mmCIF file with all atom_site columns, C-alpha atoms in Angstrom:
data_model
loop_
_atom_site.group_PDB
_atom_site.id
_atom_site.type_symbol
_atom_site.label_atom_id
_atom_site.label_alt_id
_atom_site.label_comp_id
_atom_site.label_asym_id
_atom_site.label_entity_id
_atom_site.label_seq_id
_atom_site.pdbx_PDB_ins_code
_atom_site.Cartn_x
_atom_site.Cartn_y
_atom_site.Cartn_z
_atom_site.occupancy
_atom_site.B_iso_or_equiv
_atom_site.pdbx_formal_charge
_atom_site.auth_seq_id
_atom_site.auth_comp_id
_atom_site.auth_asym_id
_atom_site.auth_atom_id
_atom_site.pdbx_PDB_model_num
ATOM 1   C CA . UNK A 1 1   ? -17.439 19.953  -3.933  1.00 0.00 ? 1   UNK A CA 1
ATOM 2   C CA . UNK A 1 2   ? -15.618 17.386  -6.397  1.00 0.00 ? 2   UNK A CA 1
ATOM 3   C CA . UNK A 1 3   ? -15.062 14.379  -3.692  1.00 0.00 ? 3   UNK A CA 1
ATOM 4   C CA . UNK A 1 4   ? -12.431 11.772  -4.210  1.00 0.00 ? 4   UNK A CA 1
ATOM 5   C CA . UNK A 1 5   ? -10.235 12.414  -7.221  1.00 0.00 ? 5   UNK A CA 1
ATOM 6   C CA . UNK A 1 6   ? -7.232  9.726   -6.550  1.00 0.00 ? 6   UNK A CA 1
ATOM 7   C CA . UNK A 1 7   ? -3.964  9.914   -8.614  1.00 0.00 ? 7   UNK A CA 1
ATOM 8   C CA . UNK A 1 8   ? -0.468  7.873   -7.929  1.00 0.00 ? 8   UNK A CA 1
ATOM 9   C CA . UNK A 1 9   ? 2.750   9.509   -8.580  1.00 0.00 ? 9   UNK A CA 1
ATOM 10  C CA . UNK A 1 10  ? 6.052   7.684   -8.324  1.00 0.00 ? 10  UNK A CA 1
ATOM 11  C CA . UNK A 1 11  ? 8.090   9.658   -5.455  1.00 0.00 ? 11  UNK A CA 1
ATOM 12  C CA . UNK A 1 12  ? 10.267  8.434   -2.831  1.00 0.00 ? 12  UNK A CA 1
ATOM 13  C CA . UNK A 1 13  ? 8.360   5.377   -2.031  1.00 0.00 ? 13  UNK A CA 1
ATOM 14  C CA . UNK A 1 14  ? 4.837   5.904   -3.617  1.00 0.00 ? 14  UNK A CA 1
ATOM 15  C CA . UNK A 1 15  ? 2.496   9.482   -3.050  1.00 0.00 ? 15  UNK A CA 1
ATOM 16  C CA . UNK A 1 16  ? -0.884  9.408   -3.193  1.00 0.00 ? 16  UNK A CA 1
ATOM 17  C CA . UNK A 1 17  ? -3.361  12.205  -4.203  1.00 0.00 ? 17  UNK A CA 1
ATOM 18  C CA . UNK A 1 18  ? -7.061  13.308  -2.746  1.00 0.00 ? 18  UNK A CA 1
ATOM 19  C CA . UNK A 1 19  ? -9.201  15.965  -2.441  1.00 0.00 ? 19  UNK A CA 1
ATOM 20  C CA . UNK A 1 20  ? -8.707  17.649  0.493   1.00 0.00 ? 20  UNK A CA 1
ATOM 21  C CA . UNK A 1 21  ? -12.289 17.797  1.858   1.00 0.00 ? 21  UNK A CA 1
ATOM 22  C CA . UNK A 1 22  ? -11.255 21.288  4.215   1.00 0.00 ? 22  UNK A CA 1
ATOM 23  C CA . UNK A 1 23  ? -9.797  23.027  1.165   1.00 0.00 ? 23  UNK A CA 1
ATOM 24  C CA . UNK A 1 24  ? -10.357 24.344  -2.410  1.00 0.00 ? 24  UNK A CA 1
ATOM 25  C CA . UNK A 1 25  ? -12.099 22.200  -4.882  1.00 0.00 ? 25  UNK A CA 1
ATOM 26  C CA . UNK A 1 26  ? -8.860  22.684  -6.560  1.00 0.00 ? 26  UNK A CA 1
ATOM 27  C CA . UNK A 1 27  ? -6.056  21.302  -4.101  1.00 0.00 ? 27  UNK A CA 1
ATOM 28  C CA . UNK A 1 28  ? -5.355  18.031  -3.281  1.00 0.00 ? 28  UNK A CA 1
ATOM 29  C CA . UNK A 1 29  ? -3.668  16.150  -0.118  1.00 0.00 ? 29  UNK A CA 1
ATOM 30  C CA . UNK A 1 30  ? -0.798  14.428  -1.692  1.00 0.00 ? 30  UNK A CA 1
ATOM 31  C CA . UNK A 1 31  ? 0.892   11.765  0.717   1.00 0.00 ? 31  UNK A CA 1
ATOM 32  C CA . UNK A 1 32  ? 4.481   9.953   0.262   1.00 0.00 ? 32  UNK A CA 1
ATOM 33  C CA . UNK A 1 33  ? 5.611   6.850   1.546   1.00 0.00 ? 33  UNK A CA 1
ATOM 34  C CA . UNK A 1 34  ? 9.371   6.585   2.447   1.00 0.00 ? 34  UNK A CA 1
ATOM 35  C CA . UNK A 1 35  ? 12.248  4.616   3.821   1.00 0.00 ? 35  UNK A CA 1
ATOM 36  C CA . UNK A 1 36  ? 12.983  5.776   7.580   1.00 0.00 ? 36  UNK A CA 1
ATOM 37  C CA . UNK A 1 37  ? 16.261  5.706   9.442   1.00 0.00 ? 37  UNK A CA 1
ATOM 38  C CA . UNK A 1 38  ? 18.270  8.502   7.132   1.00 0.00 ? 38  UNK A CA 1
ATOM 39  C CA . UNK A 1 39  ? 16.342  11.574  7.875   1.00 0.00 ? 39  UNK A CA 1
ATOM 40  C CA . UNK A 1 40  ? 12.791  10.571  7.356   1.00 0.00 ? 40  UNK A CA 1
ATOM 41  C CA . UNK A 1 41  ? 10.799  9.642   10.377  1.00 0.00 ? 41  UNK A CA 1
ATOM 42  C CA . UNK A 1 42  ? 7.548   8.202   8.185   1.00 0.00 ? 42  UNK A CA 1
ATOM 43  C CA . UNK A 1 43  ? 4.707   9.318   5.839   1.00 0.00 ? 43  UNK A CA 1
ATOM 44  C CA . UNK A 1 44  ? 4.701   12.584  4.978   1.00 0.00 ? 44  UNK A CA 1
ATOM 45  C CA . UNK A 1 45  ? 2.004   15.075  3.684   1.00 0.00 ? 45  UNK A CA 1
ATOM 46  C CA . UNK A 1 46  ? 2.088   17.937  0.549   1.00 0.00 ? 46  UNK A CA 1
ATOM 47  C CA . UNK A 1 47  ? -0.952  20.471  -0.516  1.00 0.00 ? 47  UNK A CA 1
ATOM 48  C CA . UNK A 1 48  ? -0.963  19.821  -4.054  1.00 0.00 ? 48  UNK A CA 1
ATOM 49  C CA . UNK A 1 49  ? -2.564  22.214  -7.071  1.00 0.00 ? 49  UNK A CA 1
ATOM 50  C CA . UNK A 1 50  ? -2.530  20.318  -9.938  1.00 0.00 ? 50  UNK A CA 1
ATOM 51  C CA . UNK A 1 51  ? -3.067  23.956  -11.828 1.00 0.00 ? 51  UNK A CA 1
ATOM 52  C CA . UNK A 1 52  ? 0.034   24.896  -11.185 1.00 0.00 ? 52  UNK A CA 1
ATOM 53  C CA . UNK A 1 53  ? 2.122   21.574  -10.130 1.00 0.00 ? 53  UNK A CA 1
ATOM 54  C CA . UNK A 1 54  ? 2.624   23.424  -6.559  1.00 0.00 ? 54  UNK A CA 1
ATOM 55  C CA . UNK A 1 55  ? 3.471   21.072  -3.441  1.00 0.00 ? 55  UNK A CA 1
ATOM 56  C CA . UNK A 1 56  ? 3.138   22.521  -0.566  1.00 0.00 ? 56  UNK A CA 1
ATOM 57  C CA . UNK A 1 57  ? 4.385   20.697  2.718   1.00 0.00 ? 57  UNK A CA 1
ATOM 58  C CA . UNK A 1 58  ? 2.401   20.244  5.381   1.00 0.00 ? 58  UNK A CA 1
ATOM 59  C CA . UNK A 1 59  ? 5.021   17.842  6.912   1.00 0.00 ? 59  UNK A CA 1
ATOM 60  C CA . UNK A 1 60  ? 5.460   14.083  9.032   1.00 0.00 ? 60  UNK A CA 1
ATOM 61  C CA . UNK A 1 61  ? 1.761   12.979  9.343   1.00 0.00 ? 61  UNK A CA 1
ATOM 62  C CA . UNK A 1 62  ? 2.361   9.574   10.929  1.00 0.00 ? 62  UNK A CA 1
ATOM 63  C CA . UNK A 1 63  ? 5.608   8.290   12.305  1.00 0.00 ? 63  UNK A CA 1
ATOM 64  C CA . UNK A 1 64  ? 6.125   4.832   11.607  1.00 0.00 ? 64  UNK A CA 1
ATOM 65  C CA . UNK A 1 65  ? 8.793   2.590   10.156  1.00 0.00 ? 65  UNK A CA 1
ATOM 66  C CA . UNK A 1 66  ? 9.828   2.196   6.094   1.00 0.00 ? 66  UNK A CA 1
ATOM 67  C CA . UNK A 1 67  ? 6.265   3.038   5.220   1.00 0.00 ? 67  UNK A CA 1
ATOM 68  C CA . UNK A 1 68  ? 7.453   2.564   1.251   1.00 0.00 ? 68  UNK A CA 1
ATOM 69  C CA . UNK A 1 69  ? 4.093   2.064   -0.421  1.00 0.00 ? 69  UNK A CA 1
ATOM 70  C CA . UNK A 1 70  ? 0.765   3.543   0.395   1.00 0.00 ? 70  UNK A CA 1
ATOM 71  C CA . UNK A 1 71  ? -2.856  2.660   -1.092  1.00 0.00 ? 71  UNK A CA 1
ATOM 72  C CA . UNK A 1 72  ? -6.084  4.721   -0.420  1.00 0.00 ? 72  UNK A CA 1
ATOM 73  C CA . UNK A 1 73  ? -9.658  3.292   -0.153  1.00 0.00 ? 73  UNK A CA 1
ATOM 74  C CA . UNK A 1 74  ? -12.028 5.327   -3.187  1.00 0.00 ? 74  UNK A CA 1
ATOM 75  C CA . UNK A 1 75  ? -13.925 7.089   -0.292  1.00 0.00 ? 75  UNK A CA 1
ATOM 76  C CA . UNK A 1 76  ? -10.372 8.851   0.852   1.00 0.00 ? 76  UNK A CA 1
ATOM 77  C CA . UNK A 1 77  ? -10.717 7.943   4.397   1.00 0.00 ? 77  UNK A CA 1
ATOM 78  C CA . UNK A 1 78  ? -8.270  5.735   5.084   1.00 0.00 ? 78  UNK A CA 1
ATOM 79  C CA . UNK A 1 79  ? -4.644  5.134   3.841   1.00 0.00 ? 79  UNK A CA 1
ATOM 80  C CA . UNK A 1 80  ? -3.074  1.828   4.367   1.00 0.00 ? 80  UNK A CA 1
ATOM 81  C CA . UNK A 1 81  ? 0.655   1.448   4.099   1.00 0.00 ? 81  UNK A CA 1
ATOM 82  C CA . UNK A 1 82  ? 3.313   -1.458  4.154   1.00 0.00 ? 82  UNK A CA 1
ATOM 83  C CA . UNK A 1 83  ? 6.146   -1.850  6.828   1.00 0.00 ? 83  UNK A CA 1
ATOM 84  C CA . UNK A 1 84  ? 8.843   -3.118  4.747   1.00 0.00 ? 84  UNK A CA 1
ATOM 85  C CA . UNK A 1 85  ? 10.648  -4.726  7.798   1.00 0.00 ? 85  UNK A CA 1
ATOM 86  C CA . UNK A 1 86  ? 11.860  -8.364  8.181   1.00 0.00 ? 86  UNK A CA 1
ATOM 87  C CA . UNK A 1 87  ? 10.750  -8.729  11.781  1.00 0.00 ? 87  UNK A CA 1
ATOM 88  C CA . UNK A 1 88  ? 6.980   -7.416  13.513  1.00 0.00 ? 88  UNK A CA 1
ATOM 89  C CA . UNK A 1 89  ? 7.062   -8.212  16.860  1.00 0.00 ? 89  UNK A CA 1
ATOM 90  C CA . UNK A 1 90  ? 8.848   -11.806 17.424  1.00 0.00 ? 90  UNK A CA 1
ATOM 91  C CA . UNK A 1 91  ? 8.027   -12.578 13.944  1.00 0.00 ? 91  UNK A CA 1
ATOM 92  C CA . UNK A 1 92  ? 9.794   -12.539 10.794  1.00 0.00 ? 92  UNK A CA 1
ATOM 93  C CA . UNK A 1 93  ? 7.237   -10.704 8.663   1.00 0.00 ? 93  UNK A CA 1
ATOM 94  C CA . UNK A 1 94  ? 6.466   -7.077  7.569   1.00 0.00 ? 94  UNK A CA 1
ATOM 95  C CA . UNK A 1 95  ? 3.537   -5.471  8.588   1.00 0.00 ? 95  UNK A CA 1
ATOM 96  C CA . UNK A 1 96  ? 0.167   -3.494  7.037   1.00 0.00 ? 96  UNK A CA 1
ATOM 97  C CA . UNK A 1 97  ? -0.559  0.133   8.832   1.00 0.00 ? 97  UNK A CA 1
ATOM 98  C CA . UNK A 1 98  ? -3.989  1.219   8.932   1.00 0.00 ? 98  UNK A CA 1
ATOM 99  C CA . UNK A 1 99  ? -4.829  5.106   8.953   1.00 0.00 ? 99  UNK A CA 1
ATOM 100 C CA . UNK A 1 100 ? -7.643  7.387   9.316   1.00 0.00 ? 100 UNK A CA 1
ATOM 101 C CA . UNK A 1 101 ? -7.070  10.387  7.158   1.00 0.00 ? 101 UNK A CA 1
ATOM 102 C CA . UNK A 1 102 ? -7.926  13.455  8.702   1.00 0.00 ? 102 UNK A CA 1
ATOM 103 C CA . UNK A 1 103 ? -8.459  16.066  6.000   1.00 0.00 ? 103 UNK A CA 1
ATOM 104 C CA . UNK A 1 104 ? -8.831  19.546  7.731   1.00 0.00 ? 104 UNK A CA 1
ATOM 105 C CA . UNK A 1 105 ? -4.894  19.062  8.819   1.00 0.00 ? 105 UNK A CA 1
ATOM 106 C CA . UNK A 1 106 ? -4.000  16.013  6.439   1.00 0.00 ? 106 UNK A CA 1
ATOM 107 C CA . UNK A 1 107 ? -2.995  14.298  9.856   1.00 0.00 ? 107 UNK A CA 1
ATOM 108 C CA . UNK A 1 108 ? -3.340  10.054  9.691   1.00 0.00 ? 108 UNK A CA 1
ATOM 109 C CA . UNK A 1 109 ? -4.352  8.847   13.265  1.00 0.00 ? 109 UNK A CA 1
ATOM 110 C CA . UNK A 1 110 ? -3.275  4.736   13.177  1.00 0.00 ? 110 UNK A CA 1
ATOM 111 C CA . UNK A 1 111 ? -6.394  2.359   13.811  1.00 0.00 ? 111 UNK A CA 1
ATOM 112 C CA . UNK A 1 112 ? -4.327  -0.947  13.789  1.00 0.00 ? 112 UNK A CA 1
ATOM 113 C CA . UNK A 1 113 ? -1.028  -2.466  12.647  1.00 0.00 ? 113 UNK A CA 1
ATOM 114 C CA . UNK A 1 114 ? -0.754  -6.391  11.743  1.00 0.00 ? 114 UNK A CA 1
ATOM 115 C CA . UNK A 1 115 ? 1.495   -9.061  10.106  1.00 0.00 ? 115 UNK A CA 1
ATOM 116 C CA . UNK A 1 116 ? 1.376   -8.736  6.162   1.00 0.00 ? 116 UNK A CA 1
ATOM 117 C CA . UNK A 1 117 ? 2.299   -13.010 6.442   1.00 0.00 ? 117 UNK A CA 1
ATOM 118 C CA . UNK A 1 118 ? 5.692   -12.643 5.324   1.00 0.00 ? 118 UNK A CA 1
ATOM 119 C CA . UNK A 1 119 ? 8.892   -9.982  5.076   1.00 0.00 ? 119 UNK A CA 1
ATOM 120 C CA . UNK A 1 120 ? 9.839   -7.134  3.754   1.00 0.00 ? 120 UNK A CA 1
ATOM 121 C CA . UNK A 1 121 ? 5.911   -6.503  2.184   1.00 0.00 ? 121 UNK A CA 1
ATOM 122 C CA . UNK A 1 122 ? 6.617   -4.072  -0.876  1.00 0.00 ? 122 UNK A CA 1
ATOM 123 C CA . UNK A 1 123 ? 3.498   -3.907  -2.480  1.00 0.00 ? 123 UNK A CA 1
ATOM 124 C CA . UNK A 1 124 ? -0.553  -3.292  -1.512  1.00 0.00 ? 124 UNK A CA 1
ATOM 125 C CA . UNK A 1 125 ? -4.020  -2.768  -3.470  1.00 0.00 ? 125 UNK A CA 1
ATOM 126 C CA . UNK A 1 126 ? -7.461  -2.597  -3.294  1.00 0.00 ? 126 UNK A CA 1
ATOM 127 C CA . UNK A 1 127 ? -9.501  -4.983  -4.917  1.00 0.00 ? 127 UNK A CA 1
ATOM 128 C CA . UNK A 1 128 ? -12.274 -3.155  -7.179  1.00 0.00 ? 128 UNK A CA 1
ATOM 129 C CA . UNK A 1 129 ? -14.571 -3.629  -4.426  1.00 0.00 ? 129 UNK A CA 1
ATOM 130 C CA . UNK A 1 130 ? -12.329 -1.840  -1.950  1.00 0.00 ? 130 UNK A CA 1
ATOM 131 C CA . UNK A 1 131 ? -13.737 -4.850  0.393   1.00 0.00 ? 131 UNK A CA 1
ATOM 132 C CA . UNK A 1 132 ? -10.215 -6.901  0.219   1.00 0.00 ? 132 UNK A CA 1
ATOM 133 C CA . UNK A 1 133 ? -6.585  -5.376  0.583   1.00 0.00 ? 133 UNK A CA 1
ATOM 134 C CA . UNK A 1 134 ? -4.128  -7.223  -1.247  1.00 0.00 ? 134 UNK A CA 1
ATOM 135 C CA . UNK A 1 135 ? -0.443  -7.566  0.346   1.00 0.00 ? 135 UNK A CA 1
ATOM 136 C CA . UNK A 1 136 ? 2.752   -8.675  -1.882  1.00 0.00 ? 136 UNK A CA 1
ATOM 137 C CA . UNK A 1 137 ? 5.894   -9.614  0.683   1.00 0.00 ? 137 UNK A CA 1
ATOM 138 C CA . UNK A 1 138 ? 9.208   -9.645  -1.082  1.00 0.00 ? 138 UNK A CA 1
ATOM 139 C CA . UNK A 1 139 ? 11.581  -11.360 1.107   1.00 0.00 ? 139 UNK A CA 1
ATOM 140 C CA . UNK A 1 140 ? 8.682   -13.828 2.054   1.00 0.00 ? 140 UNK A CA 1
ATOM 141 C CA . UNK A 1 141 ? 7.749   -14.605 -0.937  1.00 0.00 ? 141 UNK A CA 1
ATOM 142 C CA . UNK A 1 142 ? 4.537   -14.480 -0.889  1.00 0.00 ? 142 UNK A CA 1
ATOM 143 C CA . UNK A 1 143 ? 1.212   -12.797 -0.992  1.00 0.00 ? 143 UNK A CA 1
ATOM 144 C CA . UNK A 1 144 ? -1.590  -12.671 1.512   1.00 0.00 ? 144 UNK A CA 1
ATOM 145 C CA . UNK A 1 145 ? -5.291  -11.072 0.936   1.00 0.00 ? 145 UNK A CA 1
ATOM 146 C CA . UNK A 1 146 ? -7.502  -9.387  4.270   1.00 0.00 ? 146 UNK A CA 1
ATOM 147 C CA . UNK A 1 147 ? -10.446 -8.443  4.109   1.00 0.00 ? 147 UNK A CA 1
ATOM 148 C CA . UNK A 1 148 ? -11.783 -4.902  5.143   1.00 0.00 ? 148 UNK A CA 1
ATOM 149 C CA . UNK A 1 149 ? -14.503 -3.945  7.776   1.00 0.00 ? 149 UNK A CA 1
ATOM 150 C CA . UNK A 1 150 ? -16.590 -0.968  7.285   1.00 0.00 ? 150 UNK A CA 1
ATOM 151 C CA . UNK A 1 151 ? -14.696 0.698   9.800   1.00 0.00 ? 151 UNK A CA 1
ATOM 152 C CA . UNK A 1 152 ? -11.178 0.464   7.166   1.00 0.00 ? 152 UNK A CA 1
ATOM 153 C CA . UNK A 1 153 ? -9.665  -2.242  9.387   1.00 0.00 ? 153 UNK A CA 1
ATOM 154 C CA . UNK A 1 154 ? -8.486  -5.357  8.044   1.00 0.00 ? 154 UNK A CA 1
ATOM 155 C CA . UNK A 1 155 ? -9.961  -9.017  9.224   1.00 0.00 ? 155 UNK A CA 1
ATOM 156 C CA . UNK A 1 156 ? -7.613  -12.315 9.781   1.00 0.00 ? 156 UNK A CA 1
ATOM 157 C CA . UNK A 1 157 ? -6.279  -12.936 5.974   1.00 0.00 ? 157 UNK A CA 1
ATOM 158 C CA . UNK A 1 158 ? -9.127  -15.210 3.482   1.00 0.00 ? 158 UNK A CA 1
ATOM 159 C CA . UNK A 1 159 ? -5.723  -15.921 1.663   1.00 0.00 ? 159 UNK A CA 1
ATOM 160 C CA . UNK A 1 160 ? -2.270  -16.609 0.961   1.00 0.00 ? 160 UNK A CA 1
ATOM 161 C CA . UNK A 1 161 ? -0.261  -18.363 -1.737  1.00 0.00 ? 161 UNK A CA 1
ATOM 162 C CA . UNK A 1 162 ? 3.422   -18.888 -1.100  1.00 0.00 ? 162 UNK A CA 1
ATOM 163 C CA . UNK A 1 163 ? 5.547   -19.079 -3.940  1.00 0.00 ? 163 UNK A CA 1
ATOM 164 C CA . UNK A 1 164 ? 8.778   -21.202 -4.835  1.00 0.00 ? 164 UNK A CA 1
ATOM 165 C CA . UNK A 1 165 ? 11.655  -21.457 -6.728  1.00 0.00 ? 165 UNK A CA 1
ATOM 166 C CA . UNK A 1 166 ? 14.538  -19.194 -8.496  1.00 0.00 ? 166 UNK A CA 1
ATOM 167 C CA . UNK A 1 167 ? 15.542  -17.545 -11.536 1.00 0.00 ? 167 UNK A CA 1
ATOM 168 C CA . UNK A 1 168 ? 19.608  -16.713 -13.413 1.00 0.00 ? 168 UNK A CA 1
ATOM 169 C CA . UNK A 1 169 ? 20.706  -14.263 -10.543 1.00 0.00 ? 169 UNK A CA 1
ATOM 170 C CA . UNK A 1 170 ? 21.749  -16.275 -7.689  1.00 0.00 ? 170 UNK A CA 1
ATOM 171 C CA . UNK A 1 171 ? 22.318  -12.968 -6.173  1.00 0.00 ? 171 UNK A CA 1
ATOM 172 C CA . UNK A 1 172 ? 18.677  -11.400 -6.689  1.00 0.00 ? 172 UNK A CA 1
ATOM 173 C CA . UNK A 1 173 ? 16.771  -14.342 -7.795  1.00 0.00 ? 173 UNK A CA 1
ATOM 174 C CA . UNK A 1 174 ? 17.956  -16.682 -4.780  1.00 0.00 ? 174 UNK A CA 1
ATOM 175 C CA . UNK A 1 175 ? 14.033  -17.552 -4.221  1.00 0.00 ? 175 UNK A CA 1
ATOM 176 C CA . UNK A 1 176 ? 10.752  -15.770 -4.504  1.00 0.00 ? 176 UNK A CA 1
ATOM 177 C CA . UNK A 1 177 ? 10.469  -12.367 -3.898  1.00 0.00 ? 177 UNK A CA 1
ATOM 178 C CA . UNK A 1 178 ? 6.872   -10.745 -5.309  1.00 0.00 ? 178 UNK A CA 1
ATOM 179 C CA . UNK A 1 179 ? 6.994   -7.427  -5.408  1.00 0.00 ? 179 UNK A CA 1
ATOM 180 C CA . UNK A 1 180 ? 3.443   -6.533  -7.220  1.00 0.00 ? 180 UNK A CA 1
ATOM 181 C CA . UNK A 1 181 ? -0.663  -7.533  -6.558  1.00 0.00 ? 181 UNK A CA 1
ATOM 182 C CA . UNK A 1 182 ? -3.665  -6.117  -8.306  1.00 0.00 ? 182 UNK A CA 1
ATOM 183 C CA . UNK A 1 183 ? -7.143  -7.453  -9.561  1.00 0.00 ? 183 UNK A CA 1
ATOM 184 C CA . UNK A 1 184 ? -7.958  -7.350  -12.765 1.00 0.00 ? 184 UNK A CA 1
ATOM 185 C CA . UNK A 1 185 ? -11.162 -4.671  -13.560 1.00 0.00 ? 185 UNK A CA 1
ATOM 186 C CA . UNK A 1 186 ? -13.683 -6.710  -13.836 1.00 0.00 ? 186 UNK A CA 1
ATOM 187 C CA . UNK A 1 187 ? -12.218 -8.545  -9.992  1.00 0.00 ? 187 UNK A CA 1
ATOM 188 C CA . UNK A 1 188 ? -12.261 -11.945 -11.536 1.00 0.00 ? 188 UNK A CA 1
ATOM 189 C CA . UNK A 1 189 ? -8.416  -12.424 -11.099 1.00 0.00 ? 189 UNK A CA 1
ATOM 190 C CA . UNK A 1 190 ? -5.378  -11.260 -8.921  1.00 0.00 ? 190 UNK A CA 1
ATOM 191 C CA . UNK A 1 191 ? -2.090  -10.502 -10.775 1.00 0.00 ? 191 UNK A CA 1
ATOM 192 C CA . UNK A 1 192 ? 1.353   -11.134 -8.681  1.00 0.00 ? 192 UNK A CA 1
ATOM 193 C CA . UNK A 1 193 ? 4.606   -10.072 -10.210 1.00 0.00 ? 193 UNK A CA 1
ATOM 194 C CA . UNK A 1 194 ? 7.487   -12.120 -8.875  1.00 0.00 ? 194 UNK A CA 1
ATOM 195 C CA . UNK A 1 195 ? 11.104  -10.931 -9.714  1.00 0.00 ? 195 UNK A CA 1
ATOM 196 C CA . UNK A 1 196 ? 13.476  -14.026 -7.960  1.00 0.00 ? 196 UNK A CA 1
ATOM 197 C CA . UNK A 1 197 ? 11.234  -15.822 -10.408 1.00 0.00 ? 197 UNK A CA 1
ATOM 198 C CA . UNK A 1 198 ? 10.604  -13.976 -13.279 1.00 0.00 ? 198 UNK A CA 1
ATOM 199 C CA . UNK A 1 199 ? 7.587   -14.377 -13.413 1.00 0.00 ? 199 UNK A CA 1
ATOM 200 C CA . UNK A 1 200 ? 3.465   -13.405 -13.256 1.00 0.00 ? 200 UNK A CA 1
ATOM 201 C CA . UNK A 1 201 ? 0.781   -15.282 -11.691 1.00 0.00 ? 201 UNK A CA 1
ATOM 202 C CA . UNK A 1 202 ? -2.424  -15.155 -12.066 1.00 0.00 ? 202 UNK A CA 1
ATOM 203 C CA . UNK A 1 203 ? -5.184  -16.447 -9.534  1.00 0.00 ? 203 UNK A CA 1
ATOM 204 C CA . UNK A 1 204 ? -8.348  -16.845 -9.540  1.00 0.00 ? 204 UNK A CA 1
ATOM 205 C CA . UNK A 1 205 ? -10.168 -14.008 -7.258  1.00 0.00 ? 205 UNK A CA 1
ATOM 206 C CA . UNK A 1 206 ? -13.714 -14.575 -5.056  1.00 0.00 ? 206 UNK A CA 1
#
């Protein structure tokens, strides 16, 4: 059977496509991120057919809060997600959800939940290792880099770069706010998108 076919399709949030391993070579297990509190209790879960552009729900697969970007590790057996919150316990950070994907019944089982370093995290990646998860925090500011054990959870973070400063909209641009990270292909560099600045960074990546 064709393992491991990953596509990304804008929906509400971010969905994310793989092959289901407990179903036809030709459907996939499409999960989307969303914004809870109207409605929406967490990450939800489609059967896709990419022959016919079918969705088929399968319905809430994990229950947890403003889940509103998702990245998948190239085996497909874990999903991690932001928290786009302001506060995580007593702090005033977001948090990353780990998940194990179970693909007989699409169900995610949660292995761990930490800090993401700063608030309202908007944006993860893999590194092109898939040995590093990469964590961009929007109200903080900031970005933050864990490493990943073999068993998908994530180690205390090997990095973190705050950024400073503003941009023309004192309404948007106030102070940082990065909102995108991803290594380059060949892993030599990290890319961060910052819109309170307006601008891209680029750091050097071990």
């Amino acid at each position: 059977m064709e393992r491991n076919r990953i596509l990304k399709l804008v929906g509400l949030g971010i969905a994310v496509l793989v092959s289901a391993a407990g179903a036809p070579a030709a459907e996939h297990l499409m999960y989307v991120g969303t914004y809870t509190g109207s409605g929406s209790e967490g990450i939800y879960a489609f059967r896709f057919d990419p022959a016919t552009g079918e969705a088929r729900p399968v319905g809430l697969v994990a229950a947890t809060e403003n889940p509103s970007f998702l990245a998948l590790d190239p085996q497909g057996q874990f999903l991690y997600a932001v928290n786009e919150l302001e506060r995580f316990g007593d702090a005033a950070t977001g948090a990353v959800s780990v998940f194990a994907i179970d693909h007989e019944s699409g169900k995610l089982a949660l292995l761990q939940q930490i800090s993401s370093l700063g608030g309202s995290p908007a944006h993860l990646s893999l590194d092109t290792s898939a040995r590093h998860l990469l964590v961009a925090n929007y109200s903080g500011g900031n970005v933050a880099v864990f490493p990943i054990g073999t068993d998908g959870q994530l180690g205390d973070h090997s990095a973190f770069v705050q950024n400073r400063g503003s941009s023309v909209n004192p309404e948007r641009q106030e102070g940082p706010h990065a909102h995108f990270i991803q290594t380059t292909l060949d892993n030599q560099f990290a890319i961060v998108a910052d819109l309170g600045l307006d601008k891209l960074f680029m750091h050097r990546f071990d």
